[in-house]
Each structure stands twice: as C-alpha cells, then as structure tokens.
Amino acid sequence: MAAKLKIRVDQDKCQGHARCKSLAPELFELDEFGNAHETGDGSVPASLEDKAWLAQSNCPEIAIEVTEE
Amino acid sequence: MSDSASIMPEHPPVTDWINDFDHTDPVWTEDPFPIWEKLRAASPVVHTERFLGCYMPTTYQAVKEIAYDTEHFSSRRVIVRDVRPEITARAPPITSDPPEHKPAKQILLPPFTPDAMKKLEPRVRAICNELIDEFIAEGKCDAAARYTKHVPVRAIAHMLGIPEKDGDLFIKWIHGILELGIKDDNALMDAVKEMTGYFAGHLEQRKKNPTDDLISTLMKAKDKDGNPLTDEHVLGSLRLLLIAGIDTTWSAIGSSLWHLAKTPADRERLVKEPALMPLAVEELLRAYSPVTMAREVMKETTVSGCPVRPGNMVLLSFPAANRDPAMFPDADKVVIDRKENRHAAFGLGIHRCVGSNLARMEMTVAIEEWLKRIPDFRLDPAGKVTWSEGTVRGPRQLPLLFGTN
C-alpha cells in the first residue's frame, strides 16, 4: 500500500493566492483574509493524493509541504 | 505612444536593449517577448540610464528575490516614470512597506475572498451577456472597446457602489495615470485630482446616508489601534482599487480572447472541455501577464549576484518572470492544460494582488460567456490589434470576426 500523505500550509509563507483551494477544495480552507489552512489534521485521503500534489506544485509561494508518513 | 502634449522629451528609439532598455518603446509595446529573452540571456539584472536610472530583473528567481526583500526595495513608488516628484498621493497598501503594510492590507482582504467573489459572479455573468447582446448581431466587434473593457469597469463599480455608467471617466483617469503619467506629470496629477474629488463626493454622501458597499466598508474599518481610517487613507485605497481593478483585468481578458482568436486548437478544446477553464485561465495569466510593478532601491544590495544601488528604480516585471524557461518548460508556448504553474502574474510575497480572486472570476466568467455565445471567432484581417504602453499590457483594439462571417 502506498504511503499516506499529509499536507501543511506554512502560515509565514502563504499570501492568499488561493490556488490550492481552487485545485483541491477538499484539502484546504480559507480564513477571513483568504489565507489557506489544511483541512483538519492535514491527512490526505488516498483518493485525493493527486490533488494534493497538484495544489503543492501550483503554490507560487512554495507554502505547501507534502510529507509521506 | 502618448497622445497628449508631453512635458518631457520623447524617448529616443532603443538600439541597445541590454544597456538602454525602455518599456515604453514602441518595439517593446508591440512584442516584448523577444526583448526579454535577449535581456535574460545577458544578465539576471539589467540596467538603463532612462527613467533617472532603473534596473530590471529578467529571471523568475531575480524577480522573486526583489519581491521578497522589503528591506532593500520600497513600494513607495510603484510606477517607473521619467520623473520622481515628492510623494503626495499614497494608495495603501500597494504603496506601503512593513510595518504599515499588513494592517492596511488586512482591511481590504475580506471583501475579496473567493467566497465573496462567488456572490458577485451572477452580476458579472449578466454584465457579460448584456454586452454581448449589444454587438453579436453585427457578426464582428472591437472586443477591447465593446467587451473586455466594460466587464471590470462595471464589476468594480458594482462592488464599490458607484454608478456603472461613470465607466468612461474611470478609463480616462487610468489612462492618465498608468500611460500618459509615465512621461507627463501634469496628466497624472490632473487624473489623481479628479479621481480624488469624485470619491470625496461619494464619501460625503455616505457620511449622511451609509450604504452597503465597499466604500462604506472602508469608511467603517478601523486601523490597528482601533481608530477609524482617515479620509486620506480611504481615498487612497479607493484610488488603488479603481486603478488596479480595471485595465489590468481588461488586459487579461483581452489577451485571452486575442490568443483564442488566433489559436483555433485551444479555442475548440476549451469549448469542448469547459472543465479545463481553471488551468487555462492560469496559463493565460502566465503567458500574457498584464501587470509590471516597480520598486525603489533603498539600500545597496545584490540580486542574483548583481549589485544594485540606491537612487535607482526597479522595473519588477512579473510578465518577464513568467516567461523564464528555467522556471517554466516551453515558457513561450501556451500549454492550455499546464499542470505545474507557479506563475507570478499577481505578484509574489506580501504585495500579492488583493484583487486576484476578483480578476480570476471576471476572466473565467468573461471567457466562458463569450465562448458560449461566440464559440467561433478570429482576428479581423481588415483591422489592427494595438497594445497599451508601459505598466499594464493588453489589447486596446481587438477587431474580431464571428462564426463564418
């Protein structure tokens, strides 16, 4: 079985481009200023792994970390 | 080119791009991409003596270093011009540096979140269809004059709570500030004065009768110490929203339609696969980024190993960064379904465009509604496409023929 992915948005880097929210709405939430946060504890369901990588590779600020547990 | 009597001498034509670049030269205005490639091959940072001394970072990396470095590079001047008069009209937060920047920006962010834009979307869809109704039967139109310009004008007017019919005034002021103002200080000052007077009137009205629009939101906002914003701050932010919210998106929608008019394969694919729109919009933003910003060098430092000195401006070209092949494979090709796309069309770092969610929504809706009603169109060989000069690049004449016309 493939390793489980976890995502985290670095709040010092996020500038609210919201690309992640558009590409992977299930995995990210925006606050009142439009800055992104990972949904829940950042665990990525197996069915959404592609979306996690897509969001990560479109963040202009390189603010999204994807780790394999 | 400037169409007013300019107080500054016309710029001599550029013959040495690497040491004497000029982003107002007609050759640059017409087709900047080969110029950027030449500059990038020469150095990550080039310099011109024009504009009282100005650097230009040519790579994505160099642009990013400057955008992130608010210690050495100030935003107090955000347009590269022939003159550097005393700073009188600020437009927070775009002209703010830390620590003033963050509180000024946080006031503007909540009205521009993606959720807030969803509420505005039906009005924008209706605006697009009202505009198309006016010209579709003619079988052709100048899309820059009759469509792409009016979408952002009416959308931002709707948000601010000012009459959509005042759009021609907004366009005139913006032209004075962003194009004529590079070389003609009077044109800029006149436009700023008229605009400030216009908004001051709207502020006075709302002091008597508060409304439920963005102007009133700003008037009710508090600064970081809990005090209401000064009228000067509110007027500055309103000037910013109007200037930044119109010809930027006008340009982005126009460049997108221009690309689709001359690229049938991409157009047909988008008509058949509307689900591609989100990726397509990002790719069009990357390839035809409209906005070039500026910084002022405050302290000596280096950028990508190149020394930069105070007293100079910086032409912060996000459009050139987005064509850097070291960052984007096939950078000069529009790949309508590009998967990895960390483009910088809305800037990088703390000055990320506050209206980026609005711009994306307007672009998406304007292209979608156009393709639904006019799926087949091409450039009119009898007409000429012309481009705006300087700070914001996009088509200002875009003659199109529809269907088999």
CSV table of C-alpha atoms in Angstrom, one decimal:
chain,number,residue,atom,x,y,z
A,1,MET,CA,0.0,0.0,0.0
A,2,ALA,CA,1.2,3.5,-0.9
A,3,ALA,CA,2.5,5.7,1.9
A,4,LYS,CA,-0.1,8.1,3.4
A,5,LEU,CA,0.3,11.8,2.6
A,6,LYS,CA,0.0,14.7,4.9
A,7,ILE,CA,-0.2,18.4,4.0
A,8,ARG,CA,0.6,21.5,5.9
A,9,VAL,CA,0.4,25.2,4.9
A,10,ASP,CA,3.2,27.3,6.2
A,11,GLN,CA,1.5,30.4,7.5
A,12,ASP,CA,4.6,32.5,7.3
A,13,LYS,CA,4.7,31.9,3.5
A,14,CYS,CA,1.1,31.8,2.5
A,15,GLN,CA,0.0,35.0,0.8
A,16,GLY,CA,-3.6,34.0,0.0
A,17,HIS,CA,-3.2,33.3,-3.8
A,18,ALA,CA,-5.9,30.6,-3.1
A,19,ARG,CA,-4.6,28.3,-5.9
A,20,CYS,CA,-4.7,25.3,-3.5
A,21,LYS,CA,-8.4,26.0,-2.6
A,22,SER,CA,-9.3,26.1,-6.3
A,23,LEU,CA,-7.4,23.0,-7.2
A,24,ALA,CA,-8.1,20.9,-4.1
A,25,PRO,CA,-11.1,22.4,-2.3
A,26,GLU,CA,-11.5,19.3,-0.1
A,27,LEU,CA,-8.0,19.6,1.4
A,28,PHE,CA,-7.8,23.4,2.1
A,29,GLU,CA,-9.8,26.0,3.9
A,30,LEU,CA,-9.5,29.8,3.7
A,31,ASP,CA,-9.7,32.1,6.6
A,32,GLU,CA,-11.4,35.6,6.6
A,33,PHE,CA,-8.4,37.1,4.9
A,34,GLY,CA,-8.3,34.4,2.2
A,35,ASN,CA,-5.2,32.7,3.6
A,36,ALA,CA,-5.1,28.9,3.3
A,37,HIS,CA,-5.0,26.3,6.0
A,38,GLU,CA,-5.0,22.5,5.7
A,39,THR,CA,-8.4,20.9,6.4
A,40,GLY,CA,-8.4,19.0,9.7
A,41,ASP,CA,-5.0,17.5,10.6
A,42,GLY,CA,-3.9,17.6,7.0
A,43,SER,CA,-4.3,13.9,6.3
A,44,VAL,CA,-4.9,13.3,2.6
A,45,PRO,CA,-7.4,10.5,1.7
A,46,ALA,CA,-5.9,8.1,-0.8
A,47,SER,CA,-8.4,9.3,-3.5
A,48,LEU,CA,-7.1,12.9,-3.2
A,49,GLU,CA,-3.4,12.3,-3.4
A,50,ASP,CA,-3.1,13.6,-6.9
A,51,LYS,CA,-4.9,16.8,-5.9
A,52,ALA,CA,-2.6,17.3,-3.0
A,53,TRP,CA,0.4,17.2,-5.3
A,54,LEU,CA,-1.3,19.4,-7.9
A,55,ALA,CA,-2.0,22.0,-5.2
A,56,GLN,CA,1.5,21.8,-3.9
A,57,SER,CA,3.0,22.3,-7.4
A,58,ASN,CA,0.9,25.4,-8.1
A,59,CYS,CA,1.5,27.4,-5.0
A,60,PRO,CA,3.5,30.5,-6.1
A,61,GLU,CA,4.9,31.0,-2.6
A,62,ILE,CA,6.0,27.3,-2.1
A,63,ALA,CA,4.0,27.4,1.1
A,64,ILE,CA,2.6,23.8,0.9
A,65,GLU,CA,4.5,21.0,2.4
A,66,VAL,CA,3.5,17.4,1.5
A,67,THR,CA,5.0,14.7,3.6
A,68,GLU,CA,4.7,10.9,3.3
A,69,GLU,CA,4.1,9.1,6.5
B,1,MET,CA,2.6,56.3,-27.6
B,2,SER,CA,1.4,59.3,-25.6
B,3,ASP,CA,-1.4,61.1,-27.4
B,4,SER,CA,-1.1,64.3,-25.3
B,5,ALA,CA,1.4,67.1,-25.4
B,6,SER,CA,4.1,65.7,-23.2
B,7,ILE,CA,6.2,67.9,-20.9
B,8,MET,CA,9.1,65.5,-21.3
B,9,PRO,CA,11.0,65.0,-24.5
B,10,GLU,CA,10.0,61.9,-26.4
B,11,HIS,CA,12.3,59.0,-25.7
B,12,PRO,CA,14.8,58.2,-28.4
B,13,PRO,CA,14.3,54.8,-30.0
B,14,VAL,CA,16.2,52.0,-28.3
B,15,THR,CA,19.1,50.5,-30.2
B,16,ASP,CA,20.9,48.7,-27.3
B,17,TRP,CA,18.3,46.8,-25.3
B,18,ILE,CA,20.7,45.3,-22.8
B,19,ASN,CA,22.2,48.6,-21.6
B,20,ASP,CA,19.4,51.0,-22.5
B,21,PHE,CA,16.1,49.3,-22.2
B,22,ASP,CA,12.8,51.2,-22.3
B,23,HIS,CA,9.5,49.6,-21.6
B,24,THR,CA,7.7,52.5,-23.3
B,25,ASP,CA,9.5,51.9,-26.6
B,26,PRO,CA,7.0,51.0,-29.4
B,27,VAL,CA,9.0,47.9,-30.2
B,28,TRP,CA,8.5,46.7,-26.6
B,29,THR,CA,4.9,47.6,-26.6
B,30,GLU,CA,4.2,45.6,-29.8
B,31,ASP,CA,6.1,42.5,-28.9
B,32,PRO,CA,8.2,42.4,-25.6
B,33,PHE,CA,8.9,38.7,-25.5
B,34,PRO,CA,12.0,38.5,-27.8
B,35,ILE,CA,13.4,41.5,-25.9
B,36,TRP,CA,13.0,39.8,-22.5
B,37,GLU,CA,14.7,36.7,-23.9
B,38,LYS,CA,17.7,38.8,-25.0
B,39,LEU,CA,17.9,40.6,-21.7
B,40,ARG,CA,17.7,37.3,-19.7
B,41,ALA,CA,20.5,35.8,-21.8
B,42,ALA,CA,22.6,38.9,-21.0
B,43,SER,CA,22.1,39.0,-17.2
B,44,PRO,CA,19.6,38.3,-14.4
B,45,VAL,CA,19.5,42.0,-13.8
B,46,VAL,CA,20.0,44.7,-16.5
B,47,HIS,CA,20.1,48.5,-16.1
B,48,THR,CA,19.1,51.6,-18.1
B,49,GLU,CA,20.0,55.2,-17.5
B,50,ARG,CA,16.5,56.1,-18.7
B,51,PHE,CA,13.8,56.9,-16.0
B,52,LEU,CA,16.6,58.5,-13.9
B,53,GLY,CA,18.2,55.1,-13.5
B,54,CYS,CA,16.3,51.8,-13.4
B,55,TYR,CA,17.1,48.1,-13.1
B,56,MET,CA,15.1,45.2,-14.5
B,57,PRO,CA,15.3,41.7,-13.1
B,58,THR,CA,14.9,39.3,-16.1
B,59,THR,CA,14.6,35.9,-14.4
B,60,TYR,CA,11.9,34.4,-12.2
B,61,GLN,CA,14.5,34.0,-9.4
B,62,ALA,CA,15.6,37.6,-9.5
B,63,VAL,CA,12.1,38.9,-9.6
B,64,LYS,CA,11.3,36.8,-6.6
B,65,GLU,CA,14.3,37.9,-4.6
B,66,ILE,CA,13.3,41.6,-5.1
B,67,ALA,CA,9.6,40.9,-4.3
B,68,TYR,CA,10.5,39.2,-1.0
B,69,ASP,CA,13.1,41.8,0.0
B,70,THR,CA,11.1,44.7,1.5
B,71,GLU,CA,14.2,45.9,3.4
B,72,HIS,CA,16.2,47.0,0.3
B,73,PHE,CA,13.3,47.6,-2.0
B,74,SER,CA,10.5,50.0,-1.2
B,75,SER,CA,7.0,50.1,-2.7
B,76,ARG,CA,6.6,53.8,-2.1
B,77,ARG,CA,6.8,54.3,-5.8
B,78,VAL,CA,5.1,51.6,-7.9
B,79,ILE,CA,5.3,53.1,-11.4
B,80,VAL,CA,8.6,53.6,-13.3
B,81,ARG,CA,8.4,57.1,-14.7
B,82,ASP,CA,10.6,59.9,-16.2
B,83,VAL,CA,10.2,62.0,-13.0
B,84,ARG,CA,10.3,61.2,-9.3
B,85,PRO,CA,8.4,64.1,-7.7
B,86,GLU,CA,7.7,64.2,-3.9
B,87,ILE,CA,5.2,61.5,-2.9
B,88,THR,CA,1.8,63.2,-2.4
B,89,ALA,CA,-0.9,60.7,-3.2
B,90,ARG,CA,-0.4,57.4,-1.5
B,91,ALA,CA,-2.5,54.3,-2.2
B,92,PRO,CA,-2.2,51.9,0.7
B,93,PRO,CA,-1.5,49.1,0.8
B,94,ILE,CA,0.2,48.9,-2.6
B,95,THR,CA,2.5,51.8,-1.8
B,96,SER,CA,3.0,50.7,1.8
B,97,ASP,CA,6.1,49.0,3.3
B,98,PRO,CA,6.2,47.0,6.5
B,99,PRO,CA,5.1,47.6,9.2
B,100,GLU,CA,2.3,49.8,7.8
B,101,HIS,CA,1.5,47.4,5.0
B,102,LYS,CA,-0.1,44.5,6.9
B,103,PRO,CA,-2.9,46.3,8.7
B,104,ALA,CA,-3.8,48.3,5.6
B,105,LYS,CA,-3.9,45.2,3.5
B,106,GLN,CA,-6.0,43.2,6.1
B,107,ILE,CA,-8.8,45.8,5.8
B,108,LEU,CA,-9.1,45.1,2.1
B,109,LEU,CA,-8.7,41.3,2.1
B,110,PRO,CA,-12.1,40.1,3.5
B,111,PRO,CA,-14.2,41.7,0.7
B,112,PHE,CA,-12.1,40.0,-1.9
B,113,THR,CA,-12.1,36.3,-0.8
B,114,PRO,CA,-13.2,33.6,-3.3
B,115,ASP,CA,-16.4,33.3,-1.3
B,116,ALA,CA,-17.1,37.0,-1.6
B,117,MET,CA,-16.5,36.8,-5.4
B,118,LYS,CA,-19.0,33.9,-5.7
B,119,LYS,CA,-21.7,36.4,-4.6
B,120,LEU,CA,-20.6,38.8,-7.3
B,121,GLU,CA,-20.4,36.2,-10.0
B,122,PRO,CA,-24.1,36.3,-11.2
B,123,ARG,CA,-23.9,40.1,-11.7
B,124,VAL,CA,-20.7,39.7,-13.8
B,125,ARG,CA,-22.3,36.9,-15.9
B,126,ALA,CA,-25.2,39.2,-16.5
B,127,ILE,CA,-22.9,42.1,-17.4
B,128,CYS,CA,-21.1,39.9,-20.0
B,129,ASN,CA,-24.4,38.9,-21.6
B,130,GLU,CA,-25.7,42.4,-21.7
B,131,LEU,CA,-22.5,43.5,-23.5
B,132,ILE,CA,-22.6,40.6,-26.0
B,133,ASP,CA,-26.3,41.4,-26.8
B,134,GLU,CA,-25.2,44.8,-28.0
B,135,PHE,CA,-22.9,43.5,-30.8
B,136,ILE,CA,-23.4,39.8,-31.5
B,137,ALA,CA,-25.9,40.5,-34.4
B,138,GLU,CA,-23.2,42.6,-36.2
B,139,GLY,CA,-21.1,39.5,-36.6
B,140,LYS,CA,-17.9,41.4,-35.6
B,141,CYS,CA,-16.7,43.8,-33.0
B,142,ASP,CA,-13.7,45.5,-31.5
B,143,ALA,CA,-13.7,43.3,-28.4
B,144,ALA,CA,-11.3,45.6,-26.5
B,145,ALA,CA,-13.6,48.6,-26.8
B,146,ARG,CA,-17.0,46.8,-26.5
B,147,TYR,CA,-16.4,43.9,-24.2
B,148,THR,CA,-13.2,43.3,-22.3
B,149,LYS,CA,-13.0,46.9,-21.1
B,150,HIS,CA,-16.5,47.1,-19.7
B,151,VAL,CA,-16.5,43.8,-17.7
B,152,PRO,CA,-14.1,45.0,-15.0
B,153,VAL,CA,-15.4,48.6,-15.1
B,154,ARG,CA,-18.9,47.5,-14.3
B,155,ALA,CA,-17.9,44.8,-11.8
B,156,ILE,CA,-15.7,47.2,-9.7
B,157,ALA,CA,-18.3,49.9,-9.9
B,158,HIS,CA,-20.9,47.5,-8.7
B,159,MET,CA,-18.6,46.4,-5.8
B,160,LEU,CA,-17.7,50.0,-4.8
B,161,GLY,CA,-21.3,51.1,-5.1
B,162,ILE,CA,-20.7,53.8,-7.7
B,163,PRO,CA,-22.6,54.2,-11.0
B,164,GLU,CA,-21.6,51.7,-13.7
B,165,LYS,CA,-22.3,54.5,-16.2
B,166,ASP,CA,-19.3,56.5,-14.9
B,167,GLY,CA,-17.0,54.0,-16.6
B,168,ASP,CA,-15.7,56.4,-19.2
B,169,LEU,CA,-14.4,58.7,-16.5
B,170,PHE,CA,-12.6,55.8,-14.8
B,171,ILE,CA,-11.0,54.8,-18.1
B,172,LYS,CA,-9.8,58.4,-18.7
B,173,TRP,CA,-8.2,58.7,-15.3
B,174,ILE,CA,-6.5,55.3,-15.5
B,175,HIS,CA,-5.0,56.2,-18.9
B,176,GLY,CA,-3.7,59.5,-17.5
B,177,ILE,CA,-2.1,57.7,-14.5
B,178,LEU,CA,-0.8,54.5,-16.0
B,179,GLU,CA,0.2,55.5,-19.5
B,180,LEU,CA,0.4,59.3,-20.0
B,181,GLY,CA,1.7,59.8,-16.5
B,182,ILE,CA,4.9,57.9,-17.2
B,183,LYS,CA,6.1,60.8,-19.2
B,184,ASP,CA,3.7,63.6,-18.3
B,185,ASP,CA,3.4,64.6,-14.7
B,186,ASN,CA,0.5,67.0,-15.3
B,187,ALA,CA,-1.6,64.3,-16.9
B,188,LEU,CA,-1.0,62.2,-13.8
B,189,MET,CA,-1.7,64.9,-11.3
B,190,ASP,CA,-4.9,66.0,-13.1
B,191,ALA,CA,-6.2,62.5,-13.1
B,192,VAL,CA,-5.4,61.9,-9.4
B,193,LYS,CA,-7.1,65.2,-8.5
B,194,GLU,CA,-10.2,64.5,-10.5
B,195,MET,CA,-10.4,61.0,-9.1
B,196,THR,CA,-9.9,62.1,-5.5
B,197,GLY,CA,-12.6,64.8,-5.9
B,198,TYR,CA,-15.0,62.2,-7.4
B,199,PHE,CA,-14.6,59.8,-4.5
B,200,ALA,CA,-14.6,62.6,-1.9
B,201,GLY,CA,-18.1,63.3,-3.1
B,202,HIS,CA,-19.1,59.7,-2.6
B,203,LEU,CA,-17.6,59.7,0.9
B,204,GLU,CA,-19.6,62.8,1.8
B,205,GLN,CA,-22.9,61.2,0.6
B,206,ARG,CA,-22.2,58.1,2.7
B,207,LYS,CA,-21.5,60.1,5.8
B,208,LYS,CA,-25.1,61.3,5.6
B,209,ASN,CA,-26.6,58.1,4.2
B,210,PRO,CA,-24.4,55.0,4.9
B,211,THR,CA,-24.7,52.3,2.3
B,212,ASP,CA,-23.9,48.6,2.0
B,213,ASP,CA,-21.0,48.7,-0.4
B,214,LEU,CA,-17.2,48.6,-0.4
B,215,ILE,CA,-16.8,52.3,0.1
B,216,SER,CA,-18.9,52.1,3.3
B,217,THR,CA,-16.9,49.0,4.4
B,218,LEU,CA,-13.7,51.1,4.1
B,219,MET,CA,-15.3,54.0,5.9
B,220,LYS,CA,-16.3,51.8,8.8
B,221,ALA,CA,-13.0,50.0,9.0
B,222,LYS,CA,-10.6,50.6,11.9
B,223,ASP,CA,-6.8,50.7,11.9
B,224,LYS,CA,-4.6,48.6,14.1
B,225,ASP,CA,-5.1,50.9,17.1
B,226,GLY,CA,-8.9,50.8,16.7
B,227,ASN,CA,-9.2,54.3,15.2
B,228,PRO,CA,-11.3,54.9,12.0
B,229,LEU,CA,-9.3,55.3,8.8
B,230,THR,CA,-8.6,58.9,7.8
B,231,ASP,CA,-10.4,60.2,4.7
B,232,GLU,CA,-7.0,60.3,3.0
B,233,HIS,CA,-6.4,56.6,3.7
B,234,VAL,CA,-9.9,55.7,2.4
B,235,LEU,CA,-9.5,57.9,-0.7
B,236,GLY,CA,-6.0,56.3,-1.4
B,237,SER,CA,-7.4,52.8,-1.2
B,238,LEU,CA,-10.3,53.7,-3.4
B,239,ARG,CA,-7.9,55.1,-6.0
B,240,LEU,CA,-6.0,51.9,-5.8
B,241,LEU,CA,-9.0,49.7,-6.3
B,242,LEU,CA,-10.2,51.6,-9.3
B,243,ILE,CA,-6.7,51.9,-10.9
B,244,ALA,CA,-5.7,48.4,-10.2
B,245,GLY,CA,-9.1,46.8,-10.8
B,246,ILE,CA,-9.8,47.9,-14.3
B,247,ASP,CA,-7.2,48.0,-17.1
B,248,THR,CA,-5.4,45.0,-15.5
B,249,THR,CA,-8.4,42.7,-16.0
B,250,TRP,CA,-9.4,44.5,-19.2
B,251,SER,CA,-5.9,43.5,-20.4
B,252,ALA,CA,-6.1,39.9,-19.1
B,253,ILE,CA,-9.5,39.2,-20.7
B,254,GLY,CA,-8.4,40.9,-23.9
B,255,SER,CA,-5.1,38.9,-24.2
B,256,SER,CA,-7.0,35.7,-23.6
B,257,LEU,CA,-9.5,36.4,-26.4
B,258,TRP,CA,-6.7,37.5,-28.7
B,259,HIS,CA,-4.9,34.2,-28.0
B,260,LEU,CA,-8.1,32.2,-28.6
B,261,ALA,CA,-8.9,34.1,-31.8
B,262,LYS,CA,-5.6,33.2,-33.3
B,263,THR,CA,-5.3,29.7,-31.8
B,264,PRO,CA,-8.3,27.6,-33.0
B,265,ALA,CA,-7.0,24.4,-31.4
B,266,ASP,CA,-7.0,25.9,-27.9
B,267,ARG,CA,-10.4,27.6,-28.6
B,268,GLU,CA,-12.0,24.4,-29.8
B,269,ARG,CA,-10.6,22.4,-26.9
B,270,LEU,CA,-12.0,24.9,-24.3
B,271,VAL,CA,-15.4,24.8,-26.0
B,272,LYS,CA,-15.4,21.0,-25.9
B,273,GLU,CA,-13.8,20.7,-22.4
B,274,PRO,CA,-15.1,23.5,-20.2
B,275,ALA,CA,-13.7,21.7,-17.2
B,276,LEU,CA,-10.2,22.9,-18.4
B,277,MET,CA,-11.1,26.5,-17.7
B,278,PRO,CA,-9.3,26.8,-14.3
B,279,LEU,CA,-6.0,25.5,-15.7
B,280,ALA,CA,-6.5,27.5,-18.9
B,281,VAL,CA,-7.1,30.8,-17.1
B,282,GLU,CA,-3.9,30.3,-15.1
B,283,GLU,CA,-1.9,29.5,-18.2
B,284,LEU,CA,-3.3,32.6,-20.0
B,285,LEU,CA,-2.4,34.6,-16.9
B,286,ARG,CA,1.2,33.3,-17.0
B,287,ALA,CA,1.8,33.7,-20.7
B,288,TYR,CA,0.1,37.2,-21.0
B,289,SER,CA,0.6,38.6,-17.5
B,290,PRO,CA,-0.6,42.2,-17.8
B,291,VAL,CA,1.0,43.8,-14.8
B,292,THR,CA,4.5,45.1,-14.3
B,293,MET,CA,5.2,46.7,-10.9
B,294,ALA,CA,8.0,48.8,-9.6
B,295,ARG,CA,10.2,49.2,-6.5
B,296,GLU,CA,12.7,51.9,-5.4
B,297,VAL,CA,16.1,50.7,-4.2
B,298,MET,CA,16.6,52.0,-0.7
B,299,LYS,CA,19.9,50.3,0.3
B,300,GLU,CA,22.8,48.8,-1.7
B,301,THR,CA,22.5,45.0,-2.1
B,302,THR,CA,22.8,42.3,-4.6
B,303,VAL,CA,20.2,40.4,-6.6
B,304,SER,CA,21.2,37.1,-8.1
B,305,GLY,CA,24.8,38.2,-7.6
B,306,CYS,CA,24.3,41.5,-9.4
B,307,PRO,CA,24.9,44.7,-7.4
B,308,VAL,CA,22.1,47.2,-7.2
B,309,ARG,CA,22.4,50.8,-5.9
B,310,PRO,CA,20.0,53.2,-4.2
B,311,GLY,CA,18.7,56.1,-6.2
B,312,ASN,CA,17.5,53.7,-8.9
B,313,MET,CA,14.1,52.3,-9.6
B,314,VAL,CA,13.3,48.7,-10.4
B,315,LEU,CA,11.0,47.6,-13.2
B,316,LEU,CA,9.5,44.5,-11.5
B,317,SER,CA,8.4,42.5,-14.5
B,318,PHE,CA,6.2,39.6,-13.4
B,319,PRO,CA,5.4,39.1,-17.1
B,320,ALA,CA,9.1,38.5,-17.9
B,321,ALA,CA,9.5,36.2,-14.9
B,322,ASN,CA,6.6,34.2,-16.2
B,323,ARG,CA,8.4,33.6,-19.5
B,324,ASP,CA,11.6,32.3,-17.8
B,325,PRO,CA,12.4,28.8,-19.3
B,326,ALA,CA,14.3,28.0,-16.1
B,327,MET,CA,11.0,28.1,-14.3
B,328,PHE,CA,8.5,27.0,-17.0
B,329,PRO,CA,9.3,24.4,-19.6
B,330,ASP,CA,8.3,25.7,-23.1
B,331,ALA,CA,7.8,29.1,-21.4
B,332,ASP,CA,7.0,30.8,-24.7
B,333,LYS,CA,4.3,28.3,-25.6
B,334,VAL,CA,0.7,28.4,-24.3
B,335,VAL,CA,0.0,25.0,-22.8
B,336,ILE,CA,-3.6,25.3,-22.1
B,337,ASP,CA,-3.7,22.5,-19.6
B,338,ARG,CA,-0.3,23.2,-17.9
B,339,LYS,CA,-0.2,21.2,-14.7
B,340,GLU,CA,2.6,22.8,-12.7
B,341,ASN,CA,2.3,26.6,-12.9
B,342,ARG,CA,3.6,28.7,-10.0
B,343,HIS,CA,3.2,31.9,-12.1
B,344,ALA,CA,3.6,35.3,-10.6
B,345,ALA,CA,1.0,37.2,-12.5
B,346,PHE,CA,-0.4,38.5,-9.2
B,347,GLY,CA,2.9,39.2,-7.7
B,348,LEU,CA,4.9,37.3,-5.0
B,349,GLY,CA,5.2,38.0,-1.3
B,350,ILE,CA,3.3,40.4,0.8
B,351,HIS,CA,2.1,42.5,-2.1
B,352,ARG,CA,0.1,39.7,-3.7
B,353,CYS,CA,-2.7,41.4,-5.7
B,354,VAL,CA,-5.6,42.0,-3.3
B,355,GLY,CA,-8.0,41.6,-6.3
B,356,SER,CA,-6.6,38.3,-7.6
B,357,ASN,CA,-9.8,36.4,-6.8
B,358,LEU,CA,-11.9,39.1,-8.4
B,359,ALA,CA,-9.7,39.1,-11.5
B,360,ARG,CA,-9.8,35.3,-11.9
B,361,MET,CA,-13.6,35.3,-11.5
B,362,GLU,CA,-14.0,38.0,-14.1
B,363,MET,CA,-11.7,36.4,-16.5
B,364,THR,CA,-13.3,33.0,-16.1
B,365,VAL,CA,-16.8,34.3,-16.5
B,366,ALA,CA,-16.0,36.6,-19.4
B,367,ILE,CA,-14.3,33.9,-21.4
B,368,GLU,CA,-17.0,31.3,-20.5
B,369,GLU,CA,-19.9,33.5,-21.5
B,370,TRP,CA,-18.1,34.6,-24.7
B,371,LEU,CA,-17.4,31.0,-25.8
B,372,LYS,CA,-21.0,30.0,-25.0
B,373,ARG,CA,-22.4,32.7,-27.3
B,374,ILE,CA,-19.5,33.1,-29.8
B,375,PRO,CA,-17.6,29.7,-29.9
B,376,ASP,CA,-16.1,30.5,-33.3
B,377,PHE,CA,-14.2,33.7,-33.9
B,378,ARG,CA,-10.9,35.0,-35.4
B,379,LEU,CA,-8.9,38.2,-35.8
B,380,ASP,CA,-10.3,40.6,-38.4
B,381,PRO,CA,-7.6,40.9,-41.1
B,382,ALA,CA,-9.0,44.3,-42.0
B,383,GLY,CA,-8.3,45.7,-38.5
B,384,LYS,CA,-5.3,46.1,-36.4
B,385,VAL,CA,-4.6,44.9,-32.9
B,386,THR,CA,-3.0,47.6,-30.7
B,387,TRP,CA,-1.5,47.3,-27.2
B,388,SER,CA,-1.3,49.5,-24.2
B,389,GLU,CA,2.0,51.0,-23.2
B,390,GLY,CA,4.1,50.7,-20.1
B,391,THR,CA,2.8,49.4,-16.8
B,392,VAL,CA,-0.1,47.3,-17.9
B,393,ARG,CA,-0.1,45.4,-21.2
B,394,GLY,CA,-3.1,44.3,-23.1
B,395,PRO,CA,-5.0,44.8,-26.3
B,396,ARG,CA,-6.7,48.3,-26.7
B,397,GLN,CA,-8.0,47.5,-30.1
B,398,LEU,CA,-9.1,43.9,-30.8
B,399,PRO,CA,-11.1,43.6,-34.0
B,400,LEU,CA,-12.7,40.1,-34.2
B,401,LEU,CA,-15.0,38.4,-36.8
B,402,PHE,CA,-17.5,35.9,-35.5
B,403,GLY,CA,-18.5,32.5,-37.0
B,404,THR,CA,-18.2,32.1,-40.7
B,405,ASN,CA,-18.7,35.9,-41.2
